[in-house]
Coordinates of C-alpha atoms and ligand atoms in Angstrom, one line a residue:
M1 CA -11.3 15.1 -15.4
R2 CA -11.4 18.4 -13.4
E3 CA -14.9 19.2 -14.5
Q4 CA -16.1 15.7 -13.7
L5 CA -14.4 16.0 -10.3
I6 CA -16.1 19.3 -9.6
R7 CA -19.5 17.7 -10.3
A8 CA -18.7 15.2 -7.5
E9 CA -18.4 18.1 -4.9
Q10 CA -21.8 17.7 -3.3
I11 CA -21.4 17.0 0.3
K12 CA -20.3 20.0 2.4
P13 CA -19.4 19.8 6.1
L14 CA -19.3 23.6 6.6
E15 CA -20.8 26.8 5.2
W16 CA -20.1 30.4 5.9
R17 CA -23.3 32.3 5.5
G18 CA -24.0 35.9 6.4
G19 CA -21.2 35.9 9.1
V20 CA -22.4 32.6 10.6
L21 CA -20.6 29.3 10.5
R22 CA -22.9 26.4 9.8
L23 CA -21.7 22.9 10.5
L24 CA -23.2 19.7 9.3
D25 CA -23.4 17.6 12.5
Q26 CA -21.2 14.6 11.7
R27 CA -22.1 12.8 14.9
V28 CA -25.6 11.9 13.6
L29 CA -24.8 11.3 9.9
P30 CA -25.9 9.6 7.8
L31 CA -29.2 8.9 9.4
Q32 CA -29.9 12.6 10.2
Q33 CA -28.7 15.7 8.4
A34 CA -28.7 18.4 11.1
W35 CA -27.0 21.7 10.9
L36 CA -25.5 23.5 13.9
E37 CA -24.7 27.3 13.9
C38 CA -21.7 28.8 15.5
R39 CA -21.6 32.5 16.2
D40 CA -18.5 32.8 18.4
A41 CA -15.1 31.0 19.2
A42 CA -16.5 29.1 22.2
Q43 CA -19.2 27.5 20.1
T44 CA -16.7 26.7 17.3
A45 CA -14.2 25.2 19.7
A46 CA -16.9 23.1 21.3
A47 CA -18.0 21.9 17.9
I48 CA -14.5 20.8 17.0
R49 CA -13.9 19.2 20.4
D50 CA -17.2 17.3 20.3
M51 CA -16.7 16.0 16.7
V52 CA -19.5 18.0 15.1
V53 CA -16.8 18.9 12.6
R54 CA -13.9 16.6 12.2
G55 CA -11.1 15.7 9.8
A56 CA -7.8 17.6 9.8
P57 CA -8.5 20.1 7.0
A58 CA -12.1 20.8 8.0
I59 CA -11.0 21.4 11.6
G60 CA -8.5 24.0 10.3
I61 CA -11.1 25.7 8.2
A62 CA -13.6 25.8 11.0
A63 CA -11.0 27.3 13.3
A64 CA -10.2 30.0 10.8
Y65 CA -13.9 31.0 10.6
G66 CA -14.0 30.8 14.4
V67 CA -11.4 33.5 14.5
A68 CA -13.4 35.6 12.1
L69 CA -16.5 35.2 14.3
A70 CA -14.6 36.0 17.4
A71 CA -13.1 39.1 16.0
R72 CA -16.6 40.4 15.0
Q73 CA -17.9 39.7 18.5
R74 CA -15.0 41.0 20.5
H75 CA -14.7 44.2 18.4
A76 CA -18.5 44.8 18.9
E77 CA -18.0 44.4 22.7
S78 CA -15.0 46.7 22.9
A79 CA -13.3 48.8 20.2
T80 CA -10.2 49.1 22.4
G81 CA -10.0 45.8 24.3
W82 CA -10.8 43.4 21.4
R83 CA -7.2 42.3 20.7
A84 CA -6.7 40.7 24.2
A85 CA -10.1 39.0 24.1
L86 CA -9.5 37.7 20.6
A87 CA -6.1 36.3 21.7
E88 CA -7.9 34.3 24.5
D89 CA -10.5 33.1 21.9
M90 CA -7.7 31.9 19.7
Q91 CA -6.2 29.9 22.6
L92 CA -9.5 28.3 23.2
L93 CA -9.7 27.2 19.6
A94 CA -6.1 25.9 19.7
A95 CA -7.0 23.8 22.7
S96 CA -10.0 22.1 21.0
R97 CA -8.0 19.1 19.6
P98 CA -4.3 18.5 19.7
T99 CA -3.2 16.2 16.8
A100 CA -4.3 17.7 13.5
V101 CA -1.7 20.4 12.7
N102 CA -4.1 22.0 10.2
L103 CA -5.8 23.6 13.2
F104 CA -2.6 25.4 14.3
W105 CA -1.6 26.1 10.7
A106 CA -5.0 27.9 10.1
L107 CA -4.7 29.8 13.4
E108 CA -1.2 30.9 12.4
R109 CA -2.5 32.2 9.1
M110 CA -5.2 34.2 10.9
Q111 CA -2.6 35.6 13.3
Q112 CA -0.6 36.8 10.4
V113 CA -3.5 38.9 9.2
L114 CA -3.8 40.4 12.7
D115 CA -0.1 41.1 12.8
A116 CA -0.2 42.8 9.5
H117 CA -2.8 45.2 11.0
A118 CA -1.0 45.8 14.3
G119 CA -1.9 49.1 15.8
Q120 CA -4.9 49.5 13.5
D121 CA -8.6 48.9 13.8
C122 CA -9.9 45.3 13.7
P123 CA -9.4 44.0 10.2
L124 CA -12.8 42.3 10.0
A125 CA -13.1 42.1 6.3
Q126 CA -9.5 40.8 5.9
L127 CA -10.1 38.1 8.5
D128 CA -13.3 37.0 6.7
A129 CA -11.4 36.9 3.4
A130 CA -8.5 35.0 4.9
A131 CA -10.8 32.3 6.3
I132 CA -12.6 32.0 2.9
A133 CA -9.2 31.8 1.2
I134 CA -8.1 28.9 3.5
H135 CA -11.4 27.1 2.7
E136 CA -11.1 27.7 -1.1
A137 CA -7.4 26.7 -1.1
D138 CA -8.2 23.4 0.5
R139 CA -10.8 22.7 -2.1
E140 CA -8.3 23.4 -4.9
A141 CA -5.7 21.2 -3.1
N142 CA -8.2 18.3 -3.1
L143 CA -8.7 18.6 -6.8
C144 CA -5.0 18.6 -7.5
M145 CA -4.2 15.7 -5.2
A146 CA -7.1 13.7 -6.7
Q147 CA -5.5 13.9 -10.1
L148 CA -1.9 13.2 -8.9
G149 CA -3.0 10.2 -6.7
M150 CA -5.0 8.7 -9.5
E151 CA -2.0 9.0 -11.8
V152 CA 0.1 7.1 -9.3
I153 CA -2.5 4.3 -9.1
R154 CA -2.7 4.1 -12.9
H155 CA 1.1 4.1 -13.2
Y156 CA 1.3 0.8 -11.3
C157 CA -1.8 -0.9 -12.8
E158 CA -4.4 0.2 -15.4
A159 CA -7.0 -2.4 -14.5
P160 CA -9.9 -1.8 -12.1
Q161 CA -8.6 -2.5 -8.5
H162 CA -9.7 -3.2 -5.0
L163 CA -8.8 -0.5 -2.5
L164 CA -8.9 -0.3 1.3
T165 CA -9.4 3.0 3.2
H166 CA -9.6 3.8 6.9
C167 CA -11.6 6.5 8.8
N168 CA -13.0 9.4 6.6
A169 CA -10.7 11.5 4.5
G170 CA -13.5 12.6 2.2
A171 CA -15.7 15.7 1.6
L172 CA -16.8 15.6 5.2
A173 CA -13.2 16.1 6.4
T174 CA -12.2 18.8 4.0
G175 CA -13.1 22.0 2.1
G176 CA -13.6 20.0 -1.2
F177 CA -14.3 16.3 -1.9
G178 CA -11.5 14.8 0.1
T179 CA -7.9 13.8 0.2
A180 CA -7.9 9.9 0.2
L181 CA -11.4 9.9 -1.0
G182 CA -10.6 12.5 -3.6
V183 CA -8.0 10.1 -5.1
I184 CA -10.5 7.2 -4.9
R185 CA -13.2 9.4 -6.6
A186 CA -10.8 10.3 -9.4
A187 CA -9.6 6.7 -9.7
H188 CA -13.2 5.6 -10.0
L189 CA -13.9 8.2 -12.7
A190 CA -10.8 6.9 -14.5
G191 CA -12.1 3.3 -14.4
L192 CA -9.5 2.1 -11.9
V193 CA -11.8 1.1 -9.1
E194 CA -13.4 -2.3 -8.9
H195 CA -14.3 -2.0 -5.2
V196 CA -13.6 0.0 -2.1
H197 CA -13.4 -1.6 1.3
A198 CA -14.1 0.9 4.1
D199 CA -12.9 0.0 7.6
E200 CA -15.7 0.8 10.0
T201 CA -13.2 2.8 12.2
R202 CA -14.1 2.2 15.8
P203 CA -15.2 3.9 18.0
W204 CA -16.7 6.9 16.1
L205 CA -17.5 4.8 13.0
Q206 CA -16.2 7.4 10.5
G207 CA -15.7 4.6 8.0
S208 CA -19.2 3.1 8.1
R209 CA -21.2 6.2 8.8
L210 CA -19.3 8.7 6.7
T211 CA -16.9 7.1 4.1
A212 CA -19.2 4.4 3.0
W213 CA -22.1 6.9 2.8
E214 CA -20.1 9.4 0.8
L215 CA -18.9 6.8 -1.7
A216 CA -22.3 5.1 -2.1
C217 CA -23.8 8.6 -2.8
D218 CA -21.3 8.9 -5.7
G219 CA -22.0 5.4 -7.0
V220 CA -18.6 4.0 -6.0
P221 CA -18.9 0.3 -5.2
V222 CA -18.1 0.1 -1.4
S223 CA -18.6 -2.3 1.5
V224 CA -17.9 -1.9 5.2
N225 CA -15.8 -4.3 7.2
A226 CA -14.9 -4.5 10.8
D227 CA -11.5 -3.0 11.5
S228 CA -10.3 -6.4 12.7
A229 CA -11.0 -7.9 9.2
A230 CA -8.2 -5.9 7.6
A231 CA -5.5 -8.6 7.9
H232 CA -7.8 -11.2 6.4
L233 CA -8.8 -8.8 3.6
L234 CA -5.2 -7.8 2.8
R235 CA -4.3 -11.5 2.4
E236 CA -7.5 -12.6 0.6
G237 CA -9.0 -9.6 -1.1
D238 CA -6.7 -8.8 -4.0
I239 CA -6.2 -5.3 -2.6
T240 CA -3.5 -3.2 -4.4
W241 CA -3.6 0.0 -2.3
V242 CA -4.4 1.1 1.2
I243 CA -5.3 4.8 0.8
V244 CA -5.6 7.1 3.9
G245 CA -5.5 10.8 4.9
A246 CA -3.3 12.3 7.6
D247 CA -3.6 14.6 10.6
R248 CA 0.1 15.5 10.8
I249 CA 3.1 14.5 8.7
T250 CA 6.5 15.3 10.3
A251 CA 9.7 16.5 8.6
N252 CA 11.0 12.9 8.2
G253 CA 7.7 11.7 6.6
D254 CA 6.2 10.0 9.6
V255 CA 2.4 10.1 9.5
A256 CA -0.2 10.6 12.3
N257 CA -3.6 9.4 11.3
K258 CA -6.7 7.8 12.8
I259 CA -5.9 5.0 15.3
G260 CA -5.6 1.8 13.3
T261 CA -3.6 3.3 10.4
Y262 CA -0.3 2.0 11.8
Q263 CA -1.5 -1.6 12.0
L264 CA -2.8 -1.3 8.5
A265 CA 0.6 -0.1 7.3
V266 CA 2.3 -3.0 9.0
L267 CA -0.2 -5.4 7.5
A268 CA 0.1 -3.8 4.0
R269 CA 3.9 -4.2 4.0
F270 CA 3.6 -7.8 5.1
H271 CA 1.2 -8.5 2.3
D272 CA 3.0 -6.5 -0.4
V273 CA 0.2 -4.0 -0.7
R274 CA 1.1 -0.3 -1.2
L275 CA 0.3 2.4 1.3
M276 CA -0.7 5.9 -0.1
V277 CA -1.1 8.9 2.3
V278 CA -3.0 11.8 0.8
A279 CA -2.8 15.2 2.6
P280 CA -2.5 18.9 1.7
S281 CA 0.8 20.7 2.6
S282 CA -1.2 22.3 5.5
T283 CA -0.9 18.9 7.2
I284 CA 2.9 18.9 7.0
D285 CA 4.6 20.0 10.1
M286 CA 8.3 20.7 9.3
Q287 CA 8.8 21.9 12.9
L288 CA 8.6 18.4 14.2
A289 CA 11.6 16.1 13.4
S290 CA 9.7 12.9 13.7
G291 CA 6.4 11.3 14.7
A292 CA 7.6 10.7 18.2
D293 CA 7.0 14.4 18.9
I294 CA 3.3 14.4 17.7
P295 CA 0.8 14.9 20.5
I296 CA -1.6 12.0 20.4
E297 CA -5.2 12.9 21.5
Q298 CA -6.7 10.6 24.1
R299 CA -10.4 10.7 24.3
S300 CA -12.9 9.7 27.0
A301 CA -13.2 6.0 28.1
D302 CA -17.0 6.4 27.4
E303 CA -16.3 6.3 23.7
L304 CA -15.3 2.6 24.1
L305 CA -17.4 1.6 27.1
R306 CA -20.7 2.8 25.6
V307 CA -22.4 2.2 22.3
A308 CA -25.1 4.7 21.3
G309 CA -25.1 6.0 24.8
Q310 CA -25.7 2.6 26.4
P311 CA -23.1 0.9 28.6
V312 CA -21.7 -2.3 27.1
T313 CA -19.7 -3.3 30.1
T314 CA -19.1 -2.4 33.7
E315 CA -17.2 0.8 34.7
L316 CA -13.6 0.0 33.7
P317 CA -10.6 2.0 32.7
A318 CA -10.2 2.2 28.9
F319 CA -7.2 3.1 26.6
N320 CA -8.5 5.4 23.9
P321 CA -5.8 7.1 21.8
V322 CA -7.6 8.3 18.7
F323 CA -4.5 8.6 16.4
D324 CA -1.3 6.6 15.9
V325 CA 1.9 7.2 14.0
T326 CA 3.0 5.3 11.0
P327 CA 6.8 5.5 10.4
A328 CA 7.8 6.9 7.0
S329 CA 9.5 3.6 6.2
L330 CA 6.1 1.9 5.9
V331 CA 4.7 4.6 3.6
D332 CA 5.0 4.0 -0.1
V333 CA 3.7 7.4 -1.4
I334 CA 2.7 10.7 0.1
V335 CA 0.5 12.7 -2.3
T336 CA 0.2 16.5 -1.7
E337 CA -1.0 19.4 -3.9
R338 CA 2.7 20.3 -4.2
G339 CA 3.7 16.9 -5.6
V340 CA 4.2 13.3 -4.9
V341 CA 6.8 11.9 -2.6
E342 CA 7.7 8.2 -3.0
Q343 CA 9.4 6.4 -0.1
P344 CA 9.5 9.6 2.0
T345 CA 12.6 10.7 3.7
A346 CA 13.6 13.9 5.5
E347 CA 15.5 15.1 2.4
K348 CA 12.5 14.5 0.1
M349 CA 10.1 16.2 2.5
R350 CA 12.5 19.2 2.7
Q351 CA 12.7 19.3 -1.1
L352 CA 8.9 19.1 -1.4
M353 CA 8.3 21.9 1.0
Q354 CA 11.1 24.2 -0.2
E355 CA 11.3 23.6 -3.9
G356 CA 7.8 22.3 -4.8
A357 CA 6.9 19.3 -6.9
L358 CA 9.1 16.3 -7.0
H359 CA 7.3 14.7 -9.9
Ligands
MRU401 O1 -11.0 12.0 14.7 P1 -11.2 12.5 13.3 O2 -12.5 12.0 12.7 O3 -11.0 14.0 13.2 O4 -10.0 11.8 12.5 C1 -9.9 12.1 11.1 C2 -8.8 11.4 10.5 O5 -8.0 10.7 11.1 C3 -8.6 11.6 9.0 O6 -8.0 10.5 8.4 C4 -7.6 12.8 8.8 O7 -8.0 13.9 9.5 C5 -7.5 13.2 7.4 S1 -9.0 14.0 6.8 C6 -8.7 14.5 5.2

């Protein structure tokens, strides 16, 4: 299975080439495949803020490379003042988006490299290596979660099934071939997938533009539906699993993910459909007791009031939170590279993070 899965790793949202970070511009996919180059922290932070690169793990990886870029630039500018300038750059990266904890987790990892070289010259090679290691570890985590999640699906039913996913938790959102979509890819290879329904995911359309495209490229049977079709689909569509990624999971198992995930979770429970959340341990924030503490990003009203740059209504206020929090009580399974947590609780999350695999 691992070899087959590795063959499925084709789409890459970011590349580190010759000390330059290249990002596949996800705002224009799939109709255009354009690459944008980042050479410093400001360009990287802008690319994260403006959704050139998105998805929790990919944001973290981009930020780590952003630190490596910044260190090179600041050290070239001043062999004595680079540390203070780099600290400002890291703050800029931290301010790019608030909800996905992978961003802060990756910055913390890079800070640890800097701290390990306190009082020494700039550890440029070590920072590059740390960013590459974060990227590679995420790829490995995807492979591991794909297998674990597929086994959970097979445990409940060995027949090909109908699945529903929301937003994009695929190759475009990670260092590998995805979290939720990694599980779906593995399940497809194992003959467990009849059909995948992809919520279009307003307003950025990560579902129709990115998820459906990724799955169609892999030959996975997929169709797009309006977000508001989910209740109807869950009642009529023979769906066995809703499978999503996460931007932050708190110590009690609450899950922040793309806006609309919470309503799917409520609907899934009402219709006796299971909810699986797939996320690497870099998405787990044991510092926050519950989802009530997660900062929820609010984006511009324009994202709702305009379509393809054209106004669709008069100037009005708009409410545009781009994530929501699903309480742990509505989550059936959390799949991480460390193991699987069924019916998450604070105690099970503690065990997962401190003692490793639960099963
Ligand atoms: O606003 P986005 O596109 O960055 O939101 C992405 C999501 O909500 C994903 O589901 C989440 O980051 C998991 S990606 C593996």
